[in-house]
Coordinates of C-alpha atoms in Angstrom, one line a residue:
X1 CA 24.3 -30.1 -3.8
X2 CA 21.1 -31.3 -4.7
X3 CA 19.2 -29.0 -2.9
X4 CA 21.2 -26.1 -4.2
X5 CA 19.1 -27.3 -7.8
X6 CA 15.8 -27.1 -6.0
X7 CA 16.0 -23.2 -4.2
X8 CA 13.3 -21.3 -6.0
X9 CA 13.9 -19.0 -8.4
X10 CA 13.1 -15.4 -7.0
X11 CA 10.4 -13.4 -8.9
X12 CA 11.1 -9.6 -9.8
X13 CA 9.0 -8.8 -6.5
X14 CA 10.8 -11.0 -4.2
X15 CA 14.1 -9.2 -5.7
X16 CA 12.4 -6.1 -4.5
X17 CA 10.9 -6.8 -1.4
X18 CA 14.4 -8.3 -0.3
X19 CA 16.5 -5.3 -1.5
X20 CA 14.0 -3.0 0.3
X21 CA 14.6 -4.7 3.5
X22 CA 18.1 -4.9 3.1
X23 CA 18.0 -0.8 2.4
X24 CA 16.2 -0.7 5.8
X25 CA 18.8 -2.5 8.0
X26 CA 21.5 -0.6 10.0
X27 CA 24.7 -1.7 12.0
X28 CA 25.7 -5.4 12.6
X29 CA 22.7 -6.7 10.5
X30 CA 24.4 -4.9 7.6
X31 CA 27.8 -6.2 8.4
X32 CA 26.1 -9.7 8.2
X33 CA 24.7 -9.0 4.9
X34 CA 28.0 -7.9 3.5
X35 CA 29.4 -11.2 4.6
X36 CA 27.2 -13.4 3.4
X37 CA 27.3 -11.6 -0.7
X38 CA 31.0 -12.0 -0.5
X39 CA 31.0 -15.5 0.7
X40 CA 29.5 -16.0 -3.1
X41 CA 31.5 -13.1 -4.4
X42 CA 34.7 -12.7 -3.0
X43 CA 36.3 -10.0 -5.1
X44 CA 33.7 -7.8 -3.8
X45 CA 35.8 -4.9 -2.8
X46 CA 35.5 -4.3 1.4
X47 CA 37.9 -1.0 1.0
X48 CA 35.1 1.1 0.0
X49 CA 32.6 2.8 2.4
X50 CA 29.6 2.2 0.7
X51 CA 28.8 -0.9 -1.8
X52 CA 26.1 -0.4 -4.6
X53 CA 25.3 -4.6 -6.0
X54 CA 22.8 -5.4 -8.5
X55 CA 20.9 -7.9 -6.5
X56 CA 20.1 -9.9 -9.7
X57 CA 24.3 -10.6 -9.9
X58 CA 23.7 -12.6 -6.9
X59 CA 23.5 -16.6 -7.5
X60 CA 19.9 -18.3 -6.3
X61 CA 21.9 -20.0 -2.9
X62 CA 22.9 -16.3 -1.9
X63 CA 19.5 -14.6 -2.4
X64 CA 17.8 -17.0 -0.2
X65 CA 20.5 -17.1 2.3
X66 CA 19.8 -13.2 2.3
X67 CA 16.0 -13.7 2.5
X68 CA 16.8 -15.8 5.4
X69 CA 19.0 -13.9 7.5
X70 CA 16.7 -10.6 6.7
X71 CA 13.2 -12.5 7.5
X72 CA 14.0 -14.9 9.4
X73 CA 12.3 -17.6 7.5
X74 CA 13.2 -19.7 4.6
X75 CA 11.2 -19.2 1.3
X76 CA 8.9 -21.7 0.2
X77 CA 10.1 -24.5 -2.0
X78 CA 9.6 -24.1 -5.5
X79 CA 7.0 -27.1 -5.6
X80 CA 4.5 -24.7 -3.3
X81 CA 4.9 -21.6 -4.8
X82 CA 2.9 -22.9 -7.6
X83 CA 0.6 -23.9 -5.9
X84 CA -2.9 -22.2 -5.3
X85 CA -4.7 -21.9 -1.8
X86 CA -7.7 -21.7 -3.5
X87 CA -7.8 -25.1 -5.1
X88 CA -7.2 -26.6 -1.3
X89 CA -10.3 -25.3 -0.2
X90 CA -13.7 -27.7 -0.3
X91 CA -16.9 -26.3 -1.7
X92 CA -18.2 -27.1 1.4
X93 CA -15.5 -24.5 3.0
X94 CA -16.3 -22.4 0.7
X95 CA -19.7 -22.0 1.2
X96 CA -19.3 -21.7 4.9
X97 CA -16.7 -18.7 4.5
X98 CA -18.9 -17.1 2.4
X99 CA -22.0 -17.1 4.3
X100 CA -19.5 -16.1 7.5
X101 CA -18.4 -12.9 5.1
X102 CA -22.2 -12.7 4.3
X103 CA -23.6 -12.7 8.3
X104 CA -20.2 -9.9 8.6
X105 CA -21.3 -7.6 5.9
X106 CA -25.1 -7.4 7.0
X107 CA -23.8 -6.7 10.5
X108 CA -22.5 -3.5 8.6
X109 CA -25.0 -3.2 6.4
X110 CA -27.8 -3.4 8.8
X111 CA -28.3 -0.1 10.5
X112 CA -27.4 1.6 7.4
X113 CA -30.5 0.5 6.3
X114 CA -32.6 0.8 9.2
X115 CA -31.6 4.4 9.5
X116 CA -32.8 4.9 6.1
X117 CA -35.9 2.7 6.6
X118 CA -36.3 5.1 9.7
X119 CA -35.6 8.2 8.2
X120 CA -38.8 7.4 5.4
X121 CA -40.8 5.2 8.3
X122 CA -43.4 6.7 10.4
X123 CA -42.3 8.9 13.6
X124 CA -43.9 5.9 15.8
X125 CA -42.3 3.5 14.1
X126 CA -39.5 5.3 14.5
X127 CA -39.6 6.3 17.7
X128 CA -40.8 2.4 19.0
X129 CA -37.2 1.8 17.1
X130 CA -35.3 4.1 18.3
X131 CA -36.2 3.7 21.9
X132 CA -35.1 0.2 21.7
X133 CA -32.1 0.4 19.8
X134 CA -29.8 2.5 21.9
X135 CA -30.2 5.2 24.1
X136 CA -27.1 7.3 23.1
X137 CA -28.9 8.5 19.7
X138 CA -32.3 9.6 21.4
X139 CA -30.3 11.4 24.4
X140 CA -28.2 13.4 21.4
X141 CA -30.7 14.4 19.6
X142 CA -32.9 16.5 22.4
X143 CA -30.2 18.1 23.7

C-alpha cells in the first residue's frame, strides 16, 4: 500500500498526452483500457457502445496503470520528476557540449561565409577557391 502513496501525481500534460493516446488505440488494446478503468470503477456502465470518462475522475493507481499499459513504461517516481538534468551536468561537461555545438554550427556556418567572402573576393581568389573546394559548383556554372 505504501507505494500506492508514492505514484506521482499526473500534471495537466500528462492527463493529455495519455488521453490522446488512449483516443488513438483501436480493438483489443481498447478492450484492455476499458478493463483496467472499471477495475477502479466498477459501476462504469459496459451496456453502452461508446464510454465518454473524464480522465481526471480516475484515482492516481489507475492513471498510471493506464500510462503503463499505453507506453509501455512506468512513469518516473515522483522523487525524479523534480529533478533537473541540468543540475547533473559538470561545468566541465558543459563546456565540452558546448564547444561540440560550437565545432557543429561553424560546420554550417562555414561555407555560408565563404560564399559571401567569395562572392566580394577577387575572381582569382575565387577561382583558386573554387577549384579546390568541389567540382560540382564549377561544372554547373559553365554549362
Amino acid at each position: 500500500m505504501a507505494q500506492r502513496e508514492e505514484l506521482a501525481e499526473f500534471t495537466f500534460e500528462q492527463k493529455k498526452d495519455l488521453s490522446e493516446r488512449i483516443n488513438s488505440l483501436g480493438g483489443e488494446e481498447l478492450n484492455t483500457v476499458v478493463t483496467i478503468i472499471q477495475s477502479s470503477m466498477p459501476n462504469l456502465d459496459e451496456g453502452q457502445e461508446e464510454i465518454v470518462l473524464d480522465i481526471d475522475a480516475l484515482d492516481r493507481r489507475t492513471l498510471h496503470r493506464l500510462h503503463e499499459f499505453v507506453t509501455g513504461k512506468r512513469l518516473n517516481p515522483r522523487k525524479q520528476t523534480h529533478k533537473r538534468g541540468r543540475t547533473h551536468y559538470s561545468q566541465e561537461d558543459a563546456d565540452r557540449k558546448i564547444q561540440e555545438l560550437e565545432k557543429t554550427l561553424q560546420k554550417f556556418d562555414g561555407p555560408k561565409q565563404f560564399q559571401a567572402a567569395s562572392g566580394h573576393a577577387s575572381s582569382s581568389e575565387s577561382d583558386s577557391d573554387s577549384s579546390s573546394g568541389s567540382d560540382s559548383e564549377d561544372s554547373g556554372s559553365s554549362s
